[in-house]
PDB file of N, CA and C in Angstrom:
ATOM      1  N   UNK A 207       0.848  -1.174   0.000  1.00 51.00           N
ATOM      2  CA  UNK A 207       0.000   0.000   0.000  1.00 51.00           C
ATOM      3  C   UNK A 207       0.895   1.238   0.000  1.00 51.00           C
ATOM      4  N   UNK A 208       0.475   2.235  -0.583  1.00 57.00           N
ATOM      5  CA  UNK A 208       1.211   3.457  -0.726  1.00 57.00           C
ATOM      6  C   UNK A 208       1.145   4.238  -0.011  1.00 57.00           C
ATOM      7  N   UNK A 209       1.800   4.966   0.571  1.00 60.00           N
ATOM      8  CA  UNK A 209       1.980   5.906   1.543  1.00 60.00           C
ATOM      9  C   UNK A 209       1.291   7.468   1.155  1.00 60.00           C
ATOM     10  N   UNK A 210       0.372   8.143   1.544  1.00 62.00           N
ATOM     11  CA  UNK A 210       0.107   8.973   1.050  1.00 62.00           C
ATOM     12  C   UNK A 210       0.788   9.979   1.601  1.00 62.00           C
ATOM     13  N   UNK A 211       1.180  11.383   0.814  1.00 66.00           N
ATOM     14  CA  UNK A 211       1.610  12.517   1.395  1.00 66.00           C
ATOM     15  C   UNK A 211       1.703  12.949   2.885  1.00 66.00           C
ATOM     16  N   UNK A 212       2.852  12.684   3.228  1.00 72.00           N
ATOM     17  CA  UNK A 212       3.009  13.576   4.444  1.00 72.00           C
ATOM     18  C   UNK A 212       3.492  15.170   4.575  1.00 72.00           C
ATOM     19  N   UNK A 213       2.881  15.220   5.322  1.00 80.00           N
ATOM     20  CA  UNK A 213       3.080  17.035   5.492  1.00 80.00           C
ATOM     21  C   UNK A 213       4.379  17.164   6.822  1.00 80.00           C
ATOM     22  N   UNK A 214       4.114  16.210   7.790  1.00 84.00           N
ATOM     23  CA  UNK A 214       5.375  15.857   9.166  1.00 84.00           C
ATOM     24  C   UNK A 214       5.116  14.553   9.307  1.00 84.00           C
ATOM     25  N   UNK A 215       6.071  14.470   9.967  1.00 84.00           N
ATOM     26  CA  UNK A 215       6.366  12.848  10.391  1.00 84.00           C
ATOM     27  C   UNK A 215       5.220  12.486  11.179  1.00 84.00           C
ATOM     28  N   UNK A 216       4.567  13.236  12.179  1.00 88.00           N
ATOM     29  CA  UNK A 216       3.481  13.278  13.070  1.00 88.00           C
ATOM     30  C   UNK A 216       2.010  12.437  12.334  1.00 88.00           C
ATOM     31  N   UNK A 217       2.128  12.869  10.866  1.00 89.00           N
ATOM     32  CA  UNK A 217       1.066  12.044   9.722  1.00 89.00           C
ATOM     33  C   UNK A 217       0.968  10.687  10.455  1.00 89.00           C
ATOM     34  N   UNK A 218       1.816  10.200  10.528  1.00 90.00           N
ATOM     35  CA  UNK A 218       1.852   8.653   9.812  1.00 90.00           C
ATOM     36  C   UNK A 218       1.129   8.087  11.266  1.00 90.00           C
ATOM     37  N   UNK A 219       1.579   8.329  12.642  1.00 91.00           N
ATOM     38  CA  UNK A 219       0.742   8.258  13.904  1.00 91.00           C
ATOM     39  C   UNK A 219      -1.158   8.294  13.381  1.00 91.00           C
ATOM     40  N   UNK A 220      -1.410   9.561  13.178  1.00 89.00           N
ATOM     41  CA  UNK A 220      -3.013   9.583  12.774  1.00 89.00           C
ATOM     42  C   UNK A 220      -3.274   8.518  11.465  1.00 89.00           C
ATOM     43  N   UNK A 221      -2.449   8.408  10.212  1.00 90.00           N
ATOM     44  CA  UNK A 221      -2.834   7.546   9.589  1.00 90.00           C
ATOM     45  C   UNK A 221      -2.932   6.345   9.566  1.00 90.00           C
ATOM     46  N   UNK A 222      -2.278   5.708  10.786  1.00 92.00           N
ATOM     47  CA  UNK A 222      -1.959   4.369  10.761  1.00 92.00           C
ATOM     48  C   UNK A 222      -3.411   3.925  11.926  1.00 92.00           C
ATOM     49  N   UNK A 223      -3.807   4.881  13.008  1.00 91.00           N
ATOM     50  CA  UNK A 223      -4.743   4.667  13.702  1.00 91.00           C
ATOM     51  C   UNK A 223      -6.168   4.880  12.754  1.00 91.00           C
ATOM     52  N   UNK A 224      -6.579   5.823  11.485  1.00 92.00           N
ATOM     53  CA  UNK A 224      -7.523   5.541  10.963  1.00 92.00           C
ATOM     54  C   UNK A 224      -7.998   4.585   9.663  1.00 92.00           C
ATOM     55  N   UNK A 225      -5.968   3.853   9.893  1.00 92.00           N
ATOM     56  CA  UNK A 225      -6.171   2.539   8.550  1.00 92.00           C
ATOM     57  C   UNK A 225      -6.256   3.011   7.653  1.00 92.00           C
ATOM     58  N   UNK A 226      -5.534   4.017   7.132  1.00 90.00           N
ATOM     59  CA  UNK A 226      -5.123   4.299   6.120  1.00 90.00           C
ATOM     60  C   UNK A 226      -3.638   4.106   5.699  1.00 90.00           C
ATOM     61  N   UNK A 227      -3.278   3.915   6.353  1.00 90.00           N
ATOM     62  CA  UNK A 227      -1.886   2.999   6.302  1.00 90.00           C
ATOM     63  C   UNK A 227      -1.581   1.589   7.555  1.00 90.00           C
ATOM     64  N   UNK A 228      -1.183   0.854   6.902  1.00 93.00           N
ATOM     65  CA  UNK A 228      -0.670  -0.409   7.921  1.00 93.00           C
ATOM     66  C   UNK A 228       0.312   0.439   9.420  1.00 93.00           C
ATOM     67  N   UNK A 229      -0.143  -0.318  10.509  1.00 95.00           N
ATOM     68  CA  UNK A 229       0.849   0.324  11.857  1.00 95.00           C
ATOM     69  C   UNK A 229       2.240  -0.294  11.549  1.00 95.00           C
ATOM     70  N   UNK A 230       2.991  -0.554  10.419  1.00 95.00           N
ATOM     71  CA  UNK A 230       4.057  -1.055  10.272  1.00 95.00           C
ATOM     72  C   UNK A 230       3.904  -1.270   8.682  1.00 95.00           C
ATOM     73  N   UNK A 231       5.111  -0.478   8.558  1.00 92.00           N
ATOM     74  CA  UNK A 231       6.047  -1.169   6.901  1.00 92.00           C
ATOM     75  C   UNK A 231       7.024  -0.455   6.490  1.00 92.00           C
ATOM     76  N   UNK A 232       6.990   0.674   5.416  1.00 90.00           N
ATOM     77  CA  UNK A 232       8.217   1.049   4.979  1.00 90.00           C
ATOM     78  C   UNK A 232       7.789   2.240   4.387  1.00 90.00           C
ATOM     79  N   UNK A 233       8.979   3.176   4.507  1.00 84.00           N
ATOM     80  CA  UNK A 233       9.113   4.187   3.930  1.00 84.00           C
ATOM     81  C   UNK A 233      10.137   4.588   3.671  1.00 84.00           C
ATOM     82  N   UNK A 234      10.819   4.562   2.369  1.00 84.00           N
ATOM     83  CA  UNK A 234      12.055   4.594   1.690  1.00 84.00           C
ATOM     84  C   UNK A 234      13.082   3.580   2.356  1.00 84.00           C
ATOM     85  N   UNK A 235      13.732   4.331   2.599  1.00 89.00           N
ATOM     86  CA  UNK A 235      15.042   2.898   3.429  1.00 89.00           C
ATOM     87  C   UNK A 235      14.924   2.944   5.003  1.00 89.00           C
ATOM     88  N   UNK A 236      13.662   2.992   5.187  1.00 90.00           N
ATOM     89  CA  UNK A 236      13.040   3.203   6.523  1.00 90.00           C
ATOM     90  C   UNK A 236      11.995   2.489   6.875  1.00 90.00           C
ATOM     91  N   UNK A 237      11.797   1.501   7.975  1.00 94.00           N
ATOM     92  CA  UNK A 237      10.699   0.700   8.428  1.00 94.00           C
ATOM     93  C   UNK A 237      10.305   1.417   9.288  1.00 94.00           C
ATOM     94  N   UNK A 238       9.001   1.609   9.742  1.00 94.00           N
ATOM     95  CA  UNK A 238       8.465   2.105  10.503  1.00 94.00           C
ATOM     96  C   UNK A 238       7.229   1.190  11.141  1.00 94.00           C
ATOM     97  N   UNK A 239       6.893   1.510  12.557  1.00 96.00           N
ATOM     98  CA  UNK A 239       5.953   0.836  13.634  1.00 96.00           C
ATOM     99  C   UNK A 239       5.587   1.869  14.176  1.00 96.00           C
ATOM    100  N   UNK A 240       4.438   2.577  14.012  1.00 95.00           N
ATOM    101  CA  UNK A 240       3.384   3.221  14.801  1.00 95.00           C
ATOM    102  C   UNK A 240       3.230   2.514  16.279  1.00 95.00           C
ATOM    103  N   UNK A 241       3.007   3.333  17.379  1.00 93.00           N
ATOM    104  CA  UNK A 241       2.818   2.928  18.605  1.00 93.00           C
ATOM    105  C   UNK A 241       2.423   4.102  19.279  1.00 93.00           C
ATOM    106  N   UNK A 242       0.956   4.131  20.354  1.00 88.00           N
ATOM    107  CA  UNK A 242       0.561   5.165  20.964  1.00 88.00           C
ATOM    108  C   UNK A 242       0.591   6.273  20.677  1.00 88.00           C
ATOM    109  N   UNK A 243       1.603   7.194  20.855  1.00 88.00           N
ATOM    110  CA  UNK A 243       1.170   8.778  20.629  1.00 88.00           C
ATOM    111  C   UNK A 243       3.112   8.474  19.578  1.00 88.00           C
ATOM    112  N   UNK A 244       3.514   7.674  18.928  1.00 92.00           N
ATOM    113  CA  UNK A 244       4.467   7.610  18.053  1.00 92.00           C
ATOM    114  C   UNK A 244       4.671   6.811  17.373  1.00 92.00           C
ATOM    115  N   UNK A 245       6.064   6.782  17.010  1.00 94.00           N
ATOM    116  CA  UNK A 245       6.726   6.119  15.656  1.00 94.00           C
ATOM    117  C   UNK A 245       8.273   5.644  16.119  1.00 94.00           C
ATOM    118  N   UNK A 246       8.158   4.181  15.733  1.00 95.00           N
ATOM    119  CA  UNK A 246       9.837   4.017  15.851  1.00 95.00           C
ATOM    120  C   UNK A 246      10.191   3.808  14.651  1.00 95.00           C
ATOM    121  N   UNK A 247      11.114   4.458  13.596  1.00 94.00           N
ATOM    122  CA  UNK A 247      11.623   4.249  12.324  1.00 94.00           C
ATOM    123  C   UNK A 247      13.233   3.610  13.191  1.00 94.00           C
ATOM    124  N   UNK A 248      13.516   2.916  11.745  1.00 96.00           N
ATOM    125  CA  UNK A 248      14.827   1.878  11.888  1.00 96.00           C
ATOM    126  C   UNK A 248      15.286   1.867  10.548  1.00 96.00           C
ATOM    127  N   UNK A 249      16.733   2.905  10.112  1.00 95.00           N
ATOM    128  CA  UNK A 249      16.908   2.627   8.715  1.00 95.00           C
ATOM    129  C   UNK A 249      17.492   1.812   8.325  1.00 95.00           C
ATOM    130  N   UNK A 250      17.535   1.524   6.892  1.00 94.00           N
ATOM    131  CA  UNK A 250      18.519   0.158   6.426  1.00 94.00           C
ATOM    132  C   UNK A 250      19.774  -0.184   7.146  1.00 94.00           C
ATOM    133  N   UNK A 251      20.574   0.372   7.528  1.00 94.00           N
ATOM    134  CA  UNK A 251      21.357   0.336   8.905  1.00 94.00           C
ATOM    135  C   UNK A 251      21.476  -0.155   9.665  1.00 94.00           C
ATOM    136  N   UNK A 252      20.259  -0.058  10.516  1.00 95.00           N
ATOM    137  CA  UNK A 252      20.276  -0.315  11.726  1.00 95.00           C
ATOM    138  C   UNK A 252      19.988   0.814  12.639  1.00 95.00           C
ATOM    139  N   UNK A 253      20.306   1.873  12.536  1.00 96.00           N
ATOM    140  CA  UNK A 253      19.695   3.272  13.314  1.00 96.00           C
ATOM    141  C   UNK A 253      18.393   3.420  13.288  1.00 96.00           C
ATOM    142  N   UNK A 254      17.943   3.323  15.029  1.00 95.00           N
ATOM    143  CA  UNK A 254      17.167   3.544  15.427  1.00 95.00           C
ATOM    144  C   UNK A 254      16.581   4.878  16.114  1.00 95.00           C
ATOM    145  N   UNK A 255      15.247   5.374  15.449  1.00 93.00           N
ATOM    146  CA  UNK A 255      14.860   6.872  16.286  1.00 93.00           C
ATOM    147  C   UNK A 255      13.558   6.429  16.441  1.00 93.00           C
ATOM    148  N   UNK A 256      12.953   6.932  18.141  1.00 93.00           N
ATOM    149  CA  UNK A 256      11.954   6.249  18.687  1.00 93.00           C
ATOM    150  C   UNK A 256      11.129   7.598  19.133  1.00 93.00           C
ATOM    151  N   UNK A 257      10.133   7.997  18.555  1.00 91.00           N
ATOM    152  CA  UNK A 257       9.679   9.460  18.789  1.00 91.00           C
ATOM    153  C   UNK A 257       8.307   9.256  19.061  1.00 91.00           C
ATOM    154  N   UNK A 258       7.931  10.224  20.018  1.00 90.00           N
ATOM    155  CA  UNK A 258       6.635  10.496  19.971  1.00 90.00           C
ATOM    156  C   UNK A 258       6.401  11.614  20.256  1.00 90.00           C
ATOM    157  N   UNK A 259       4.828  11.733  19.927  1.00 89.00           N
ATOM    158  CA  UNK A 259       4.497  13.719  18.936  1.00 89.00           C
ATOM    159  C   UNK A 259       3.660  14.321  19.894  1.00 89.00           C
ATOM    160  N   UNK A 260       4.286  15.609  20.220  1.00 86.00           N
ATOM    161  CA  UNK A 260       3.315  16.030  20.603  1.00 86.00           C
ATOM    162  C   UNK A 260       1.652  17.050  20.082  1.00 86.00           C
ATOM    163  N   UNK A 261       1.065  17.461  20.481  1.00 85.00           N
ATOM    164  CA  UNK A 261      -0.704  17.355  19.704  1.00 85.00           C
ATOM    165  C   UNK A 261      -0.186  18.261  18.698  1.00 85.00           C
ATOM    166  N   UNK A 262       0.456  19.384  18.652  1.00 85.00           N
ATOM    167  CA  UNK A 262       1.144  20.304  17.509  1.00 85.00           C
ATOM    168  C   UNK A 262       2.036  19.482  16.991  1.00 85.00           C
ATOM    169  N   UNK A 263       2.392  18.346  16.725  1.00 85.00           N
ATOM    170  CA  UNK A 263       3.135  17.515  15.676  1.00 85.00           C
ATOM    171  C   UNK A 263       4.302  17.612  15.670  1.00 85.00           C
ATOM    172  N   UNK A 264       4.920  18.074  16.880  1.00 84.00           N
ATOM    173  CA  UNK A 264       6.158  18.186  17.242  1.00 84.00           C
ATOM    174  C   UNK A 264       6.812  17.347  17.879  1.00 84.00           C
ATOM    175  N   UNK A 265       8.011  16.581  17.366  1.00 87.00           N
ATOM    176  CA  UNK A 265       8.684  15.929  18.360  1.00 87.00           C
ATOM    177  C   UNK A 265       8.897  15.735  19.723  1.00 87.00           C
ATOM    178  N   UNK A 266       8.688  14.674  20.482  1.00 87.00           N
ATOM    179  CA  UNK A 266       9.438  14.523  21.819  1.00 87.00           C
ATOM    180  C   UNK A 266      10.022  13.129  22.099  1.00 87.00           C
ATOM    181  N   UNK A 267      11.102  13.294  22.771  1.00 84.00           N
ATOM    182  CA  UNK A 267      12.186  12.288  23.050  1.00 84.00           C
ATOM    183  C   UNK A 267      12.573  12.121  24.718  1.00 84.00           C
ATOM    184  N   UNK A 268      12.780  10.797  24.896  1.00 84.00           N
ATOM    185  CA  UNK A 268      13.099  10.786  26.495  1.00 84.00           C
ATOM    186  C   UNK A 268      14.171  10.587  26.550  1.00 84.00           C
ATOM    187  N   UNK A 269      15.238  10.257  27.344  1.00 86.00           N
ATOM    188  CA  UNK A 269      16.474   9.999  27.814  1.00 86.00           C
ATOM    189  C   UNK A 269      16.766   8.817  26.978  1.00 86.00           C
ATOM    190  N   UNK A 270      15.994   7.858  27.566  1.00 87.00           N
ATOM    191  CA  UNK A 270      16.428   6.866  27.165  1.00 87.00           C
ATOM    192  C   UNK A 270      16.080   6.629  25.353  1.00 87.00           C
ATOM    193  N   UNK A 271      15.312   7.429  24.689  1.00 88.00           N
ATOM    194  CA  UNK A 271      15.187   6.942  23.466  1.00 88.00           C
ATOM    195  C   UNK A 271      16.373   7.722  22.748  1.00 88.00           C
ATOM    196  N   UNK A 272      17.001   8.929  23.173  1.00 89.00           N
ATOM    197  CA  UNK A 272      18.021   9.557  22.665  1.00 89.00           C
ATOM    198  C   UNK A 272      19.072   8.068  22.890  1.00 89.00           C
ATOM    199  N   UNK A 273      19.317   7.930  24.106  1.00 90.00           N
ATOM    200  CA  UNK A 273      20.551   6.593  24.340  1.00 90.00           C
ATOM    201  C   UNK A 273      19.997   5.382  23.786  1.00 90.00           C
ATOM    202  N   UNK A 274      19.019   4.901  23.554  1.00 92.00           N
ATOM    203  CA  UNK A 274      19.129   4.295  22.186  1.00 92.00           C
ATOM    204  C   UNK A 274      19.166   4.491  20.632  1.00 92.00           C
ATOM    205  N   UNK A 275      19.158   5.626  20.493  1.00 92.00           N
ATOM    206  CA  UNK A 275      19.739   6.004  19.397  1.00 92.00           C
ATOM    207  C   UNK A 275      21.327   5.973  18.830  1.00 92.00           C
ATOM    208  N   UNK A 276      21.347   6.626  20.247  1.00 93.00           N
ATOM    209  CA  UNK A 276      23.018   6.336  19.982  1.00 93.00           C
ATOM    210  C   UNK A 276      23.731   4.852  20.234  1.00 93.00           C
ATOM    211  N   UNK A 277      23.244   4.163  20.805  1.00 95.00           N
ATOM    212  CA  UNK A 277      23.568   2.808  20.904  1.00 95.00           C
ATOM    213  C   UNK A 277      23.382   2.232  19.130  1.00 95.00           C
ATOM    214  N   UNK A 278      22.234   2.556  18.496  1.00 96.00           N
ATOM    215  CA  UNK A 278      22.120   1.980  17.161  1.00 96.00           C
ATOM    216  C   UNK A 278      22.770   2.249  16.612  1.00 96.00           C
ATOM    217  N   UNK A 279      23.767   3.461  16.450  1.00 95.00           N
ATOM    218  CA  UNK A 279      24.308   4.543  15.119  1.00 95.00           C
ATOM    219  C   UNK A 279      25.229   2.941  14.593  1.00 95.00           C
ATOM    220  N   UNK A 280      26.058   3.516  13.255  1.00 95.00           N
ATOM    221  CA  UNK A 280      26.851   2.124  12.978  1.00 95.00           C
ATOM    222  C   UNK A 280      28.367   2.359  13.873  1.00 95.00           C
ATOM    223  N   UNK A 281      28.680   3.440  14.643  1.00 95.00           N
ATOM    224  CA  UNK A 281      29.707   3.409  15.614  1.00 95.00           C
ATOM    225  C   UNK A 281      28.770   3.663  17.157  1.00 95.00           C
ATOM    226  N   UNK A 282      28.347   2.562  17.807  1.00 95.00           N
ATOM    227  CA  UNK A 282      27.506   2.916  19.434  1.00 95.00           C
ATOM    228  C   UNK A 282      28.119   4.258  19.227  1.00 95.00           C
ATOM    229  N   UNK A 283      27.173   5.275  20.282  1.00 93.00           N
ATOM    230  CA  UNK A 283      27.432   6.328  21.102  1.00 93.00           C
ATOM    231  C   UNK A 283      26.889   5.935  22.421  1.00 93.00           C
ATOM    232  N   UNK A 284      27.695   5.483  23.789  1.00 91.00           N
ATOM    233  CA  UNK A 284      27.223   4.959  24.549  1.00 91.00           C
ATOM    234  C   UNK A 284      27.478   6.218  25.774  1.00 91.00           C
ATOM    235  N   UNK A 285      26.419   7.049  26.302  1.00 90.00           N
ATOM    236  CA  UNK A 285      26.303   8.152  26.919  1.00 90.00           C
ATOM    237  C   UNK A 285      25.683   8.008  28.457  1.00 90.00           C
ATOM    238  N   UNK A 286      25.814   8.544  28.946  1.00 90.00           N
ATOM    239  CA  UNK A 286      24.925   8.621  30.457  1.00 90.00           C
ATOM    240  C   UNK A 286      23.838   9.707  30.172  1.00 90.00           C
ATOM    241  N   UNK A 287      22.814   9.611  31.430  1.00 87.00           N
ATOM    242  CA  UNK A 287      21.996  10.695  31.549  1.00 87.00           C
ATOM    243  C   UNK A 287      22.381  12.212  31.630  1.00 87.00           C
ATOM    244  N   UNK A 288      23.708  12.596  32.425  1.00 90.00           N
ATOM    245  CA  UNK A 288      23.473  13.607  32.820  1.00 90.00           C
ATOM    246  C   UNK A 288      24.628  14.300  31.078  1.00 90.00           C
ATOM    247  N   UNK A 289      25.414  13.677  30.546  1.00 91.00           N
ATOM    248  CA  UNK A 289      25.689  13.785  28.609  1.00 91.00           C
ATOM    249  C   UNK A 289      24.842  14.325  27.753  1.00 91.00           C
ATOM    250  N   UNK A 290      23.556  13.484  28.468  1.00 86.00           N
ATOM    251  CA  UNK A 290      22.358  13.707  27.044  1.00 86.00           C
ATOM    252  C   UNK A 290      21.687  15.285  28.012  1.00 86.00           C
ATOM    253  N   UNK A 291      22.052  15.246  28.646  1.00 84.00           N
ATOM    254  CA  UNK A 291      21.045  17.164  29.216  1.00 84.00           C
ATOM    255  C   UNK A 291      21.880  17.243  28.950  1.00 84.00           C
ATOM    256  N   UNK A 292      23.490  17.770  29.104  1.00 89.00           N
ATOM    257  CA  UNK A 292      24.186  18.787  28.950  1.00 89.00           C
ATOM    258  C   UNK A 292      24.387  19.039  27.007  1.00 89.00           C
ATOM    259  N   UNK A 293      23.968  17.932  26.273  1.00 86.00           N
ATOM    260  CA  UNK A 293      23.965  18.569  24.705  1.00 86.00           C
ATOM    261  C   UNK A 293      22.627  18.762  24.459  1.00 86.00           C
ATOM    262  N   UNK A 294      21.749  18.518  25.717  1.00 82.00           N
ATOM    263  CA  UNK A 294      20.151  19.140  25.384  1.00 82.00           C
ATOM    264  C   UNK A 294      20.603  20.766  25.784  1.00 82.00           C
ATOM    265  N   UNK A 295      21.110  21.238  26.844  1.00 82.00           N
ATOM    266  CA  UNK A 295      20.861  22.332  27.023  1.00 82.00           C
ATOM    267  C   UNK A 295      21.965  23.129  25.651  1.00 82.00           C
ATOM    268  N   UNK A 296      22.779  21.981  25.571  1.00 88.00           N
ATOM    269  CA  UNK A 296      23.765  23.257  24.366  1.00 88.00           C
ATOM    270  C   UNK A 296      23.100  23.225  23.237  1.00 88.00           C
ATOM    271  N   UNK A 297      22.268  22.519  23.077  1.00 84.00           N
ATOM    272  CA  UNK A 297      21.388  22.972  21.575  1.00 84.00           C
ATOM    273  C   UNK A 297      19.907  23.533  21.849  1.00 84.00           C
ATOM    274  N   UNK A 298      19.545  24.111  23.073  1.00 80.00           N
ATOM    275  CA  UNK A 298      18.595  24.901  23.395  1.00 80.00           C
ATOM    276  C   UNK A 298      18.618  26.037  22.154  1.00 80.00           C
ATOM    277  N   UNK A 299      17.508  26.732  21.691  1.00 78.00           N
ATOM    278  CA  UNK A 299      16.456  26.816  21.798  1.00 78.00           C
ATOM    279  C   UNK A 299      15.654  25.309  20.897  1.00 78.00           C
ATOM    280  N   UNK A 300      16.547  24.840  20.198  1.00 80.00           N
ATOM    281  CA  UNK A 300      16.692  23.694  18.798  1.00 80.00           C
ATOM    282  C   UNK A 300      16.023  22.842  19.548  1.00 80.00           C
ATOM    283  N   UNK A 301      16.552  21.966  21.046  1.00 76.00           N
ATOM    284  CA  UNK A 301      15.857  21.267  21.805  1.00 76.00           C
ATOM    285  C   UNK A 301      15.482  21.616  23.382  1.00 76.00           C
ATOM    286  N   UNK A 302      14.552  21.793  24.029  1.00 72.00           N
ATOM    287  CA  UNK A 302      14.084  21.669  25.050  1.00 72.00           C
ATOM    288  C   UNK A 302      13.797  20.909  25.970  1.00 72.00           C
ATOM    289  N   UNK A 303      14.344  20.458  27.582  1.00 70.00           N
ATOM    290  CA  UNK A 303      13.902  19.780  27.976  1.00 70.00           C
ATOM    291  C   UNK A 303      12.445  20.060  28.901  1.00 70.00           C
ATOM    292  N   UNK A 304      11.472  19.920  28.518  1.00 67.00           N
ATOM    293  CA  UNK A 304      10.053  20.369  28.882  1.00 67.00           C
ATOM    294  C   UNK A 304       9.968  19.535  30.509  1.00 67.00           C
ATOM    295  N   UNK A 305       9.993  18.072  30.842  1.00 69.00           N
ATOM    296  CA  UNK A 305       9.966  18.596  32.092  1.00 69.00           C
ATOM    297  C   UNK A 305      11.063  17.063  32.376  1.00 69.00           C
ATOM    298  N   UNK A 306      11.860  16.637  33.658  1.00 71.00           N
ATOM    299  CA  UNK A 306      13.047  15.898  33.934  1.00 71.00           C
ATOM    300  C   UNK A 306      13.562  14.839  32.941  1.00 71.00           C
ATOM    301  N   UNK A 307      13.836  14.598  31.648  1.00 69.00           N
ATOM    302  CA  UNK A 307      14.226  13.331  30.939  1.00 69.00           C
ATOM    303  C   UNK A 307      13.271  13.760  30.126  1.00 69.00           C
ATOM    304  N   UNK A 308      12.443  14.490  29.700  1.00 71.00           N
ATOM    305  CA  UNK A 308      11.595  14.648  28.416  1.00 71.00           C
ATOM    306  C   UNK A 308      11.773  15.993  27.414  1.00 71.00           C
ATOM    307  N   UNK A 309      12.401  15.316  26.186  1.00 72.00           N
ATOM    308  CA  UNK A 309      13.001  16.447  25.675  1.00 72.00           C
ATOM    309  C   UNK A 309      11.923  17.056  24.295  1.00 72.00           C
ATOM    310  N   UNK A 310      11.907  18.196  24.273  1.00 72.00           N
ATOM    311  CA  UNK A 310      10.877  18.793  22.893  1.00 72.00           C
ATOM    312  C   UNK A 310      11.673  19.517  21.863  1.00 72.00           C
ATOM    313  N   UNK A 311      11.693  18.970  20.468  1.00 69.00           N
ATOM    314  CA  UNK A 311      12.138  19.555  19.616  1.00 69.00           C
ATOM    315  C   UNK A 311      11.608  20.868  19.216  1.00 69.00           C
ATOM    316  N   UNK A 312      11.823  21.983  19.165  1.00 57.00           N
ATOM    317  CA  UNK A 312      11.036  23.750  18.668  1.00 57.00           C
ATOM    318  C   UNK A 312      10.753  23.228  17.578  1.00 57.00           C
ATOM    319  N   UNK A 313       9.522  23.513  17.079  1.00 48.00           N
ATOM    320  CA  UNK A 313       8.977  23.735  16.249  1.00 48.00           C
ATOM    321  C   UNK A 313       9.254  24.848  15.346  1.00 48.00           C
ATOM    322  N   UNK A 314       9.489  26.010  15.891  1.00 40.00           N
ATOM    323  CA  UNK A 314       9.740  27.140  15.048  1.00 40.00           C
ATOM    324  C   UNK A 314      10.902  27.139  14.674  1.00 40.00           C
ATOM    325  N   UNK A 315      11.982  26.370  15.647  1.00 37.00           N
ATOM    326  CA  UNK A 315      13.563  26.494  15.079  1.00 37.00           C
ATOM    327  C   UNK A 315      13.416  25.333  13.730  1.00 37.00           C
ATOM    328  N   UNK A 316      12.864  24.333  13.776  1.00 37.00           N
ATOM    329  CA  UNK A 316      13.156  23.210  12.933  1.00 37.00           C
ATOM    330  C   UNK A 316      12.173  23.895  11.792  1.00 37.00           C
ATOM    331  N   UNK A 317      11.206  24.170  11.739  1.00 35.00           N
ATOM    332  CA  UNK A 317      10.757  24.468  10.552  1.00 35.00           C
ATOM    333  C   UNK A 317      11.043  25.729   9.612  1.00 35.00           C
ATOM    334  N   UNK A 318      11.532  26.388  10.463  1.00 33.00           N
ATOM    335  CA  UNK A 318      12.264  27.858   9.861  1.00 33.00           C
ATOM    336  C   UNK A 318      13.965  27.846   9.592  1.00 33.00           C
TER     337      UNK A 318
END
């Protein structure tokens, strides 16, 4: 089945819950699994990004889905908690941590 137009990644969450797309398959060199309020894509690789959206269609990430990310890359990045805040706060305004281990991508920085 074909993937219809996405406008954000946030699409594929609502489309997969009204069956208009399968909660799992592919998109380019990317598998994807819909789950609750997200999406875990896994590219041909092996890199894994495990996101879920918030109601404005904006990214959010927890601790631990950033450190599994970096565990997937094709060289591990194997980090602690207090690693992943200190390059959350150095790429503030880009990422936010909204409230202890839950991080929000800006919307206005990423789309502008």
């Amino acid at each position: 089945m074909a993937i219809p137009s996405l406008e954000r990644l946030a699409d594929i969450v609502g489309l997969a819950r009204s069956r208009r797309i399968s909660r799992s398959g592919h998109i380019g060199t990317y598998s994807y699994k819909a789950h609750g309020a997200g999406c875990r894509f896994v590219s041909d690789n092996g890199t894994e990004v495990d996101v879920d959206f918030a109601a404005d269609g904006s990214e959010v990430f927890n601790l631990w889905r950033l450190r599994e990310y970096g565990l997937s890359l094709p060289e591990p990045l194997d980090v602690t908690d207090q690693d992943i805040r200190s390059a959350v706060w150095s790429l503030q305004p880009l990422l936010n941590e909204v409230r202890p281990g839950l991080v929000h991508r800006s919307r206005l920085i990423a789309s502008g």
